[in-house]
Short mmCIF file of C-alpha atoms in Angstrom, two decimals:
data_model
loop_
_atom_site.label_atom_id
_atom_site.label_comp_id
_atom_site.label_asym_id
_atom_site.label_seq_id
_atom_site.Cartn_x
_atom_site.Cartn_y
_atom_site.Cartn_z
CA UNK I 1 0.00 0.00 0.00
CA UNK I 2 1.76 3.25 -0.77
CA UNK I 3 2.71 5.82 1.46
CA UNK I 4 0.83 8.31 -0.02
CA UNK I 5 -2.39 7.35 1.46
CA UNK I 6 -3.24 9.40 3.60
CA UNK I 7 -6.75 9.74 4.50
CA UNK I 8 -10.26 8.08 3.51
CA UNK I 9 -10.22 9.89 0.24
CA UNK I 10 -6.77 8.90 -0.95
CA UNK I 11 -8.09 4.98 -0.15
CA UNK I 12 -11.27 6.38 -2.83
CA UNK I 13 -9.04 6.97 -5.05
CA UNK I 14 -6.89 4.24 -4.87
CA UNK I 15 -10.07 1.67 -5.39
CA UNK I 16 -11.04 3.53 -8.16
CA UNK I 17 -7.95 3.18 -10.02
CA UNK I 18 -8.45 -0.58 -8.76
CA UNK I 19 -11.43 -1.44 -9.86
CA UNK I 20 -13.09 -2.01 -13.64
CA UNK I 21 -16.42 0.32 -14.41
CA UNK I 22 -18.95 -2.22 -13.16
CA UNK I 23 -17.95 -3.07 -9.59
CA UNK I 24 -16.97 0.94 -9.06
CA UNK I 25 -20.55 1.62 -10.07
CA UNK I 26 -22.09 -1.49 -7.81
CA UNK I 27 -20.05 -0.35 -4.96
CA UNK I 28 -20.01 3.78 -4.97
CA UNK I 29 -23.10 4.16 -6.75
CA UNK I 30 -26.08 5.44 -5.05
CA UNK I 31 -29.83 6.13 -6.19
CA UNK I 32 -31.57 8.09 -8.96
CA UNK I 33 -29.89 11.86 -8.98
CA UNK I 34 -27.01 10.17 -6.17
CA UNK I 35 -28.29 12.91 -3.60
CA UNK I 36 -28.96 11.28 -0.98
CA UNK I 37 -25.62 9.91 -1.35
CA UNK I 38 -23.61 13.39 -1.75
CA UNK I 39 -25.54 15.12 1.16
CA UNK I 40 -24.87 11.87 3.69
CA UNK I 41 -20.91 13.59 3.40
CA UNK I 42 -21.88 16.99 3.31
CA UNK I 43 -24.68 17.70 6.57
CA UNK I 44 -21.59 15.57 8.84
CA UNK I 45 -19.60 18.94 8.01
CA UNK I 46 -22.65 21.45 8.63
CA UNK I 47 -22.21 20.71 12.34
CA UNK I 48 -19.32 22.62 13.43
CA UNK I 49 -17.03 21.62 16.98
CA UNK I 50 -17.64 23.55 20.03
CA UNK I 51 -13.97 22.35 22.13
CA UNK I 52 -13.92 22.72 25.89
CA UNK I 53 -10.28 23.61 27.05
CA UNK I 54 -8.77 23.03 30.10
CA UNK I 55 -10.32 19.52 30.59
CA UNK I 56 -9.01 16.79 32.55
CA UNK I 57 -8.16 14.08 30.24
CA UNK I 58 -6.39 11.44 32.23
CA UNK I 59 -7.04 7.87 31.89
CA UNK I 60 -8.95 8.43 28.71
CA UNK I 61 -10.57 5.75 26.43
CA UNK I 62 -12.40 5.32 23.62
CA UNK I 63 -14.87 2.23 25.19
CA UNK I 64 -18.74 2.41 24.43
CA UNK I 65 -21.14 0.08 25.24
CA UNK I 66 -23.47 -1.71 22.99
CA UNK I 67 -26.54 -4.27 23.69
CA UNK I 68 -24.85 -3.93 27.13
CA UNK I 69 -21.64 -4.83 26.59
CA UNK I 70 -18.50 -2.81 26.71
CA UNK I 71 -16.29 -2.70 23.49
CA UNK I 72 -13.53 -1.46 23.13
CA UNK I 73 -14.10 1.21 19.89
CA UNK I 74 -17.63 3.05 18.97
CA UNK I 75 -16.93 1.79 14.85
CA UNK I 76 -18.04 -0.95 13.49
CA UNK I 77 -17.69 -1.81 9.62
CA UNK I 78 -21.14 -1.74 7.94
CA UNK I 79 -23.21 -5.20 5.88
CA UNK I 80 -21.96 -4.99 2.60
CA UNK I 81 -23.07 -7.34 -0.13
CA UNK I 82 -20.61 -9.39 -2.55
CA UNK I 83 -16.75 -8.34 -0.99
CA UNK I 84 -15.36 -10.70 -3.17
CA UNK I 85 -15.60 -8.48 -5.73
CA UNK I 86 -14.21 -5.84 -4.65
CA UNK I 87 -10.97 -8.39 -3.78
CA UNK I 88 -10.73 -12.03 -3.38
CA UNK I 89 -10.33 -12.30 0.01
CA UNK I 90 -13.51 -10.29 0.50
CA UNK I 91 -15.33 -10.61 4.15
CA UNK I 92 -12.79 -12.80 5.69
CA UNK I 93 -10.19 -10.20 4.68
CA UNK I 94 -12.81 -7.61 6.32
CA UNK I 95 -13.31 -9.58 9.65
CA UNK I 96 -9.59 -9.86 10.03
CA UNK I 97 -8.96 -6.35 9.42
CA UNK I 98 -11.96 -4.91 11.78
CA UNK I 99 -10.76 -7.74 14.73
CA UNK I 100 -7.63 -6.15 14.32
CA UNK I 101 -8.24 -2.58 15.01
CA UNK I 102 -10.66 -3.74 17.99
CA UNK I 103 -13.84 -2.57 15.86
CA UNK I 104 -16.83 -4.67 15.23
CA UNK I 105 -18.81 -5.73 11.91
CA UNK I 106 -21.63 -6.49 10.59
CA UNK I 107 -21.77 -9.12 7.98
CA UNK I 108 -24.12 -8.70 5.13
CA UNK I 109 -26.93 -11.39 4.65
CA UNK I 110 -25.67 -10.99 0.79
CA UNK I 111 -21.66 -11.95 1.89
CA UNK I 112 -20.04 -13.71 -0.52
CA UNK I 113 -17.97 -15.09 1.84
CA UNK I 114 -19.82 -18.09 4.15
CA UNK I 115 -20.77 -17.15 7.42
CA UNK I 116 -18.79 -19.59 9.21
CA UNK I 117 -15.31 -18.70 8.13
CA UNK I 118 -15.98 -15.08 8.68
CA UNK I 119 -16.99 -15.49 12.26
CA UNK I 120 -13.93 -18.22 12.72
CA UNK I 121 -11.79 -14.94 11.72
CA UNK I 122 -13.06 -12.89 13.91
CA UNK I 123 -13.88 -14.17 17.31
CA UNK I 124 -10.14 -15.46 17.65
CA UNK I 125 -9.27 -12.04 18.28
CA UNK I 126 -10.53 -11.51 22.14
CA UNK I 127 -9.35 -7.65 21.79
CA UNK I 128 -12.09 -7.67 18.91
CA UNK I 129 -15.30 -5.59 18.27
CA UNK I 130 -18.80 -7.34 18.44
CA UNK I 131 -20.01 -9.41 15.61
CA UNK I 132 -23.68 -9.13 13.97
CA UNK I 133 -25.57 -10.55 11.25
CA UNK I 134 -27.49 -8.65 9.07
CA UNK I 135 -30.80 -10.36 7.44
CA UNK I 136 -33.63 -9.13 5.03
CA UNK I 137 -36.46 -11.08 5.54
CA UNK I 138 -37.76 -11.15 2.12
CA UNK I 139 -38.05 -14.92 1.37
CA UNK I 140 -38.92 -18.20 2.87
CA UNK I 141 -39.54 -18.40 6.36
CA UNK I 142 -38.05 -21.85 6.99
CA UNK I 143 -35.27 -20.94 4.66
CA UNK I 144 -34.80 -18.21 7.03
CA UNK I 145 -35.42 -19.74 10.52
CA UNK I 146 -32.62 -22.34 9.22
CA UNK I 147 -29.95 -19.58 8.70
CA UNK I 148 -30.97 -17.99 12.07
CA UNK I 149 -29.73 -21.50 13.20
CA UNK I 150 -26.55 -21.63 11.92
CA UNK I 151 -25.75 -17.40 12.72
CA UNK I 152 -26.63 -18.65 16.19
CA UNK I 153 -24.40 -21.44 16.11
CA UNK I 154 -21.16 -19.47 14.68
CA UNK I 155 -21.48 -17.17 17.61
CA UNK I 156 -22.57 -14.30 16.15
CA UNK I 157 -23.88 -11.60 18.88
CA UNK I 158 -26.97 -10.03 17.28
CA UNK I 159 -29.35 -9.90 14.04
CA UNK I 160 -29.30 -6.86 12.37
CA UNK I 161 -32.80 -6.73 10.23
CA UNK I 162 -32.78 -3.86 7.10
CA UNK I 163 -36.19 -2.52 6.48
CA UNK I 164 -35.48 0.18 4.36
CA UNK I 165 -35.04 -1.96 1.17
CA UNK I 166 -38.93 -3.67 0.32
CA UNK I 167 -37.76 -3.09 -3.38
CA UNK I 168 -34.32 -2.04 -5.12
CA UNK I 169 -33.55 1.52 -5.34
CA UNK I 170 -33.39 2.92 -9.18
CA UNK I 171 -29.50 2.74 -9.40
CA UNK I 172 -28.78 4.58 -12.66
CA UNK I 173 -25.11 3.72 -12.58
CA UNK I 174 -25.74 0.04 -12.00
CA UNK I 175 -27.86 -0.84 -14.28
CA UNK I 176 -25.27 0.68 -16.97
CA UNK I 177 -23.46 -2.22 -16.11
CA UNK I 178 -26.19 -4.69 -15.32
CA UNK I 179 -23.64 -7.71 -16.51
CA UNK I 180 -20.62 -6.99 -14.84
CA UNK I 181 -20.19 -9.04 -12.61
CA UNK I 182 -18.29 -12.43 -12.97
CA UNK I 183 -20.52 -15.55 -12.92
CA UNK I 184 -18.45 -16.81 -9.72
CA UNK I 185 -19.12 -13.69 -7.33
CA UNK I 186 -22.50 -14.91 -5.92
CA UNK I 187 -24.07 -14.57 -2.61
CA UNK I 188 -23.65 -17.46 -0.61
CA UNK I 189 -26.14 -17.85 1.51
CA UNK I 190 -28.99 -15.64 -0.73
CA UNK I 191 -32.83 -17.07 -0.35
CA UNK I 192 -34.42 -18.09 -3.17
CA UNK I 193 -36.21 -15.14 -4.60
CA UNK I 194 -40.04 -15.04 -3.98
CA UNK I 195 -42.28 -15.31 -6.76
CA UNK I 196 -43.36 -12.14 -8.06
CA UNK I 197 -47.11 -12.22 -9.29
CA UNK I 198 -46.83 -9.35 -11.43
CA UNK I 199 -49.55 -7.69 -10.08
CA UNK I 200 -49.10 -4.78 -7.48
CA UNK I 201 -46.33 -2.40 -6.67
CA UNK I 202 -43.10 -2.92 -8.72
CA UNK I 203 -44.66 -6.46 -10.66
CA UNK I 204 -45.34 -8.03 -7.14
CA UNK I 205 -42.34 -7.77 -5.87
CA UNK I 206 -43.48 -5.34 -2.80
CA UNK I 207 -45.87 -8.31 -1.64
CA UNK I 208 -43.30 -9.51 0.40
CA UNK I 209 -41.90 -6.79 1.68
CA UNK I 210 -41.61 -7.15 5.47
CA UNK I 211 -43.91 -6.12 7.94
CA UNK I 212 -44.17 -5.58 12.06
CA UNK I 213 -45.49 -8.83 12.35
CA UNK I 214 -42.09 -9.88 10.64
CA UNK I 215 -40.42 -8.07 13.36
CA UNK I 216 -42.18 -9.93 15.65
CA UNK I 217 -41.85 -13.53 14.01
CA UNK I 218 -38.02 -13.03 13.96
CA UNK I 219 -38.22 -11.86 18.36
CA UNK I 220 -40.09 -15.46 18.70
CA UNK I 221 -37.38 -17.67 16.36
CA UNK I 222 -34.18 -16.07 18.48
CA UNK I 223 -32.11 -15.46 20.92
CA UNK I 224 -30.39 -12.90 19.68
CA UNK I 225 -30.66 -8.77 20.59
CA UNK I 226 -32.04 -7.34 17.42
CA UNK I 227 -31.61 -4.05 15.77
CA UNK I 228 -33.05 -2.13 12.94
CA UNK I 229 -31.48 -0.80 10.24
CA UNK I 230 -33.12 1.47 8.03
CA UNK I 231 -35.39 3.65 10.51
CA UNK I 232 -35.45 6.91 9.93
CA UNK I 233 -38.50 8.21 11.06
CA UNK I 234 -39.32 9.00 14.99
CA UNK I 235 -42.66 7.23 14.94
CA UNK I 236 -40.91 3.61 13.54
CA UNK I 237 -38.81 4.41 16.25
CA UNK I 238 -41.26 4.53 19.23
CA UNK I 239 -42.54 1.77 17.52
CA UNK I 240 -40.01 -0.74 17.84
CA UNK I 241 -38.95 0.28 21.23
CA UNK I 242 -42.36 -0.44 22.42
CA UNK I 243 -42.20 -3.77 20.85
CA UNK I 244 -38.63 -4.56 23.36
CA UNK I 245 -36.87 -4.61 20.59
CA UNK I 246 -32.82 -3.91 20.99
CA UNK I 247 -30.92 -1.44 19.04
CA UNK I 248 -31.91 1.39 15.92
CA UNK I 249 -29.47 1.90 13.06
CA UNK I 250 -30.25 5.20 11.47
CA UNK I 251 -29.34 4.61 8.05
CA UNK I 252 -31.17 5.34 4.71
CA UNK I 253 -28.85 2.83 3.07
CA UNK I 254 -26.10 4.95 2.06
CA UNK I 255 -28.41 6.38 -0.94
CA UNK I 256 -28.80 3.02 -2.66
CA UNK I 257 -32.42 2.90 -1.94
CA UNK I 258 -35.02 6.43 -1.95
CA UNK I 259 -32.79 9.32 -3.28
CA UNK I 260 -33.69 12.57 -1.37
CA UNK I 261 -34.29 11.30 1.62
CA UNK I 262 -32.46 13.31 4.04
CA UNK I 263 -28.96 12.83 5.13
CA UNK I 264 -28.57 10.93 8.07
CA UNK I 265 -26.87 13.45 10.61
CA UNK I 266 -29.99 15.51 9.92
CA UNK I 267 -32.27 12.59 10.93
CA UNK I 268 -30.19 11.23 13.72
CA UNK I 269 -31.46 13.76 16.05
CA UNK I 270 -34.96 13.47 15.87
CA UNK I 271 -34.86 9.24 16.03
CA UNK I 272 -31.92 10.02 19.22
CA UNK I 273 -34.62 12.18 21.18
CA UNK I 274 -37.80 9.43 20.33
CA UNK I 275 -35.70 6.90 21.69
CA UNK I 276 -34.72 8.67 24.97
CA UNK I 277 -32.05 6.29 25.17
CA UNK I 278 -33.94 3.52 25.77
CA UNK I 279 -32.11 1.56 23.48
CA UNK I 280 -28.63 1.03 21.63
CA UNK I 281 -28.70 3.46 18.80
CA UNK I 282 -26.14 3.56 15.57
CA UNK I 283 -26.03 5.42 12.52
CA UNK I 284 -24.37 5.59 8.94
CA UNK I 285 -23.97 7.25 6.49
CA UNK I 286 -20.89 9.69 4.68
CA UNK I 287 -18.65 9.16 7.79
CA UNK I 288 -15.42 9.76 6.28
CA UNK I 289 -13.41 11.45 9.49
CA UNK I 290 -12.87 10.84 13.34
CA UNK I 291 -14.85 14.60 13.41
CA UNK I 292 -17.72 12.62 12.17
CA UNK I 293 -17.50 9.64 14.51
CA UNK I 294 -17.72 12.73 17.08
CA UNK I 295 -20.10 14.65 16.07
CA UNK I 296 -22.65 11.41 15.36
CA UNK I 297 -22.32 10.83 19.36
CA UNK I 298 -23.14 14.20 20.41
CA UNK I 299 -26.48 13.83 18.85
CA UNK I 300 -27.20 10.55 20.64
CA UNK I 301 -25.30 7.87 18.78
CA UNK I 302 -23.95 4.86 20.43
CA UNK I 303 -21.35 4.20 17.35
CA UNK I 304 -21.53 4.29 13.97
CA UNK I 305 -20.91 2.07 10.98
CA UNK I 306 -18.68 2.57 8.19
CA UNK I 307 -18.93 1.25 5.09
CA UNK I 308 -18.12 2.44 1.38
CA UNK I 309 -14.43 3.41 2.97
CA UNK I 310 -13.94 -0.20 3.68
CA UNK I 311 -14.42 -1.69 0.57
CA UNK I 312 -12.16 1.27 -0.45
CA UNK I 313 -9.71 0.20 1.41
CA UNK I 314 -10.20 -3.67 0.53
CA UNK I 315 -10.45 -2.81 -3.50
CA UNK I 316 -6.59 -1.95 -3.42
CA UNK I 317 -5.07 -2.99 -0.34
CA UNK I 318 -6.92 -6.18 0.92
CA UNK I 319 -6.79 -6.97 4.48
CA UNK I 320 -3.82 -4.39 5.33
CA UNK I 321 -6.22 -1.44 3.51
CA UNK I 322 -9.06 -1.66 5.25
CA UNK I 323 -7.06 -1.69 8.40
CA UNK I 324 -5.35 1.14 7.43
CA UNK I 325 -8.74 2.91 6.96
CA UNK I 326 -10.27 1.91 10.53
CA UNK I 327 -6.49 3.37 11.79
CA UNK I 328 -7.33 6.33 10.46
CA UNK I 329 -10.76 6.67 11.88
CA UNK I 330 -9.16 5.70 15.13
CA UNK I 331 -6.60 7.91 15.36
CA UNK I 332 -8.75 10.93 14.29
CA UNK I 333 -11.39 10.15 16.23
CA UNK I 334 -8.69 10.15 19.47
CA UNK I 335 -7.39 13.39 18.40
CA UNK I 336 -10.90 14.90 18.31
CA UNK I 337 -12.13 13.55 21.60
CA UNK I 338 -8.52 15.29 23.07
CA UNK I 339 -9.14 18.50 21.59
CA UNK I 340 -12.73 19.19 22.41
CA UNK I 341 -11.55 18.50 25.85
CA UNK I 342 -13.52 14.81 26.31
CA UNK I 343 -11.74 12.21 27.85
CA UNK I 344 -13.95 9.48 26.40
CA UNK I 345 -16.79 8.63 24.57
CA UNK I 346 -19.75 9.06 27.22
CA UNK I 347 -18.03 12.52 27.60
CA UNK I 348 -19.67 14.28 24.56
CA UNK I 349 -22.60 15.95 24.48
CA UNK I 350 -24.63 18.09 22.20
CA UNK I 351 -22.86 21.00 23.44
CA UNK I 352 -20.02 20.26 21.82
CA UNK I 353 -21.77 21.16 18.41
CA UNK I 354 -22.98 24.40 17.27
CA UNK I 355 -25.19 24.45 13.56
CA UNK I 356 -23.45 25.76 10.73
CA UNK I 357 -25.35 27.55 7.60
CA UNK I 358 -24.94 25.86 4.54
#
């Protein structure tokens, strides 16, 4: 990896020189007019820093705690389908890489990579973050309930259900390259699609789209905490905590699905304050710097996820390149928490933000 690299952007660039037109479009591409996509970056940088000097910052960490366990880093690397494109060693080169700089993932239901050598990877690192599973809940029930089974069994630590893609988003840049990908990049443990009538929203397909009483089938078949990923709006949000349910991810699925919805640092605080902390809350979305990882606590996040940087990272460097990128985000984050005068995580606050104008 060259020395060059420098930040999250240089790691962009890098993957783009990397990779051939169809996976740069599959991975970086976002929905429709892309933006969605371009304001997820730009509201992180509308909230400006308000540092507190003269702090006492000794015996600082950077430990949160998640589904009531303490971790040691408030980053975790966010589902993302079909890694093996992006380089062959795909998620278990991403599970490595995350165990190694003590944050957690989230493996994608889609993972090209099976689900059993991923979590292998990871959980032999005891200085590790925590490892989820993320599901859509689309197709079969059995099909599903048997999967559940076997996340269970690998030792994975929670379910992470998306609900903010019923349907595919209109990806313009995509489906330019609808046939680019290689016959042998598949998704490993996919579902057999559900058979569309061709009647109804988008030929059928929105007929099995899921539903609260999804929610609540998936509470009865495990174990395991779950979150949601994909709520945006405050009323979901009161919803699911009054159904017990775990953990929010604030994420409008980083502008692959419904382009104009709004960036998620503008909807983070209105989901933080229906919540009232009542349960473990994480967002994504255009976090490229340790500022951002900051200022996504102050308005009531837990941690956040990463994602796009990642794969980044992966597309040119493997294993070593997406640890450099979590570094990064490490370091940065550390150097923020220092100079707004926070000696850890549970030290920030909304007051250490003030609203920029655009």
């Amino acid at each position: 990896m060259s020395t060059a690299i420098i930040n999250l952007q240089d790691h962009e660039d890098a993957a783009r020189a990397a990779l051939d037109d169809g996976a740069w479009a599959y991975f970086s591409g976002g929905a429709a007019d892309e933006i969605t996509l371009r304001q997820n970056r730009q509201a992180w940088l509308q909230w400006a820093l308000a540092p507190r000097v003269l702090q006492n910052l000794r015996g600082g960490h950077t430990r949160c705690q998640l589904l009531g366990q303490v971790w040691p880093f408030p980053l975790l690397v966010a589902p993302m389908a079909l890694q093996c494109w992006a380089h062959p060693d795909g998620e278990a080169a991403m599970a490595l890489a995350a165990a190694s700089q003590q944050c957690g993932m989230v493996l994608s239901h889609q993972t090209s990579t099976d689900l059993h050598t991923v979590a292998q990877l990871a959980l032999q690192d005891t200085a590790r973050g925590p490892l989820w599973f993320q599901l859509y809940a689309h197709g079969d029930r059995g099909a599903l309930a048997e999967l559940i089974q076997q996340v269970e069994a690998a030792g994975y630590e929670a379910l992470v259900l998306t609900v903010d893609a019923p349907v595919s988003g209109a990806r313009d840049r995509e489906r330019r390259h609808a046939q680019a990908r290689p016959a042998h990049i598949r998704a490993v443990h996919a579902q057999a699609p559900v058979a569309a009538s061709g009647a109804g929203l988008c030929q059928g397909l929105a007929d099995s789209a899921p539903t609260w009483d999804d929610v609540a089938w998936l509470q009865s078949r495990t174990r395991l905490p779950i979150l949601l990923k994909g709520v945006t709006h405050p009323q979901d949000a009161r919803q699911a905590a009054s159904l017990g349910l775990d953990g929010l991810i604030v994420s409008n699925h980083g502008g692959r699905t419904l382009d104009t919805v709004p960036a998620t640092a503008q909807l983070l605080p209105r989901v933080a304050d229906a919540v009232q902390g009542e349960m473990t809350l994480l967002v994504d979305g255009g976090i490229r710097r340790g500022t951002d990882i900051f200022k996504a606590l102050a308005l009531g996040a837990d941690a956040v996820l990463v994602g796009r940087p990642c794969v980044y990272g992966l597309a040119h460097g493997g294993a070593q390149g997406v640890a450099h990128v979590l570094r990064l985000l490490r370091d940065e984050f550390e150097i923020a928490l220092a100079l707004s005068g926070c000696a850890n995580p549970q030290a920030i606050t909304r007051q250490h933000l003030l609203a920029c104008t655009p």
